[in-house]
Amino acid sequence: MPAVEALAGEYGDDVTFLAVAGRSSEEATAAAASQLIPSGNVAWVLDESIWEAYQVFGQPVTFAISAAGTIVESWSGLRSDDEIRGVLDVLAGTST
């Protein structure tokens, strides 16, 4: 989450960051969010339906979703900041 937290600050209002938690309680999720995303640049929600809806079988998993609701790219595991920036630039419409 630290990389996502930092990137969320860089992209401001151009990209919305949402961390979806599941398999937990509201209290535990809120506590984890306050530690992992203290800036508030990443919104979070507890939603058990996400696992089946997006066929998520483990964590970490990331989905880049356009404003139109289309999945632009998804991946499991970690990526470098530069790799993530490439995807975010496409979403923000700033790619060259």
Tab-separated table of C-alpha atoms in Angstrom, residues 1-4 10-11 17 26 32 37 41-42 51 61 63-64 67-68 70-71 74 77 80-81 88-89 94:
chain	number	residue	atom	x	y	z
A	1	MET	CA	0.000	0.000	0.000
A	2	PRO	CA	2.812	2.542	0.487
A	3	ALA	CA	3.432	2.677	-3.280
A	4	VAL	CA	-0.263	3.151	-4.014
A	10	GLU	CA	0.868	12.313	-7.399
A	11	TYR	CA	-2.246	11.833	-9.535
A	17	PHE	CA	-7.843	5.164	-5.935
A	26	GLU	CA	-15.491	-3.090	9.438
A	32	ALA	CA	-5.731	-1.213	8.790
A	37	ILE	CA	-3.358	4.849	3.855
A	41	ASN	CA	-5.682	9.878	-0.866
A	42	VAL	CA	-6.972	6.318	-1.235
A	51	TRP	CA	-14.034	-11.451	-4.565
A	61	VAL	CA	-4.507	-7.785	-6.904
A	63	PHE	CA	-7.573	-3.480	-11.375
A	64	ALA	CA	-7.214	-0.342	-13.484
A	67	ALA	CA	-14.236	6.141	-16.009
A	68	ALA	CA	-16.560	4.187	-18.323
A	70	THR	CA	-13.971	-0.889	-18.459
A	71	ILE	CA	-11.120	-2.915	-17.004
A	74	SER	CA	-5.350	-6.073	-14.050
A	77	GLY	CA	1.306	-9.287	-7.205
A	80	SER	CA	7.223	-1.116	-9.818
A	81	ASP	CA	6.106	2.493	-9.436
A	88	LEU	CA	-2.225	5.410	-14.574
A	89	ASP	CA	-1.070	7.759	-17.322
A	94	THR	CA	-1.666	11.846	-20.047
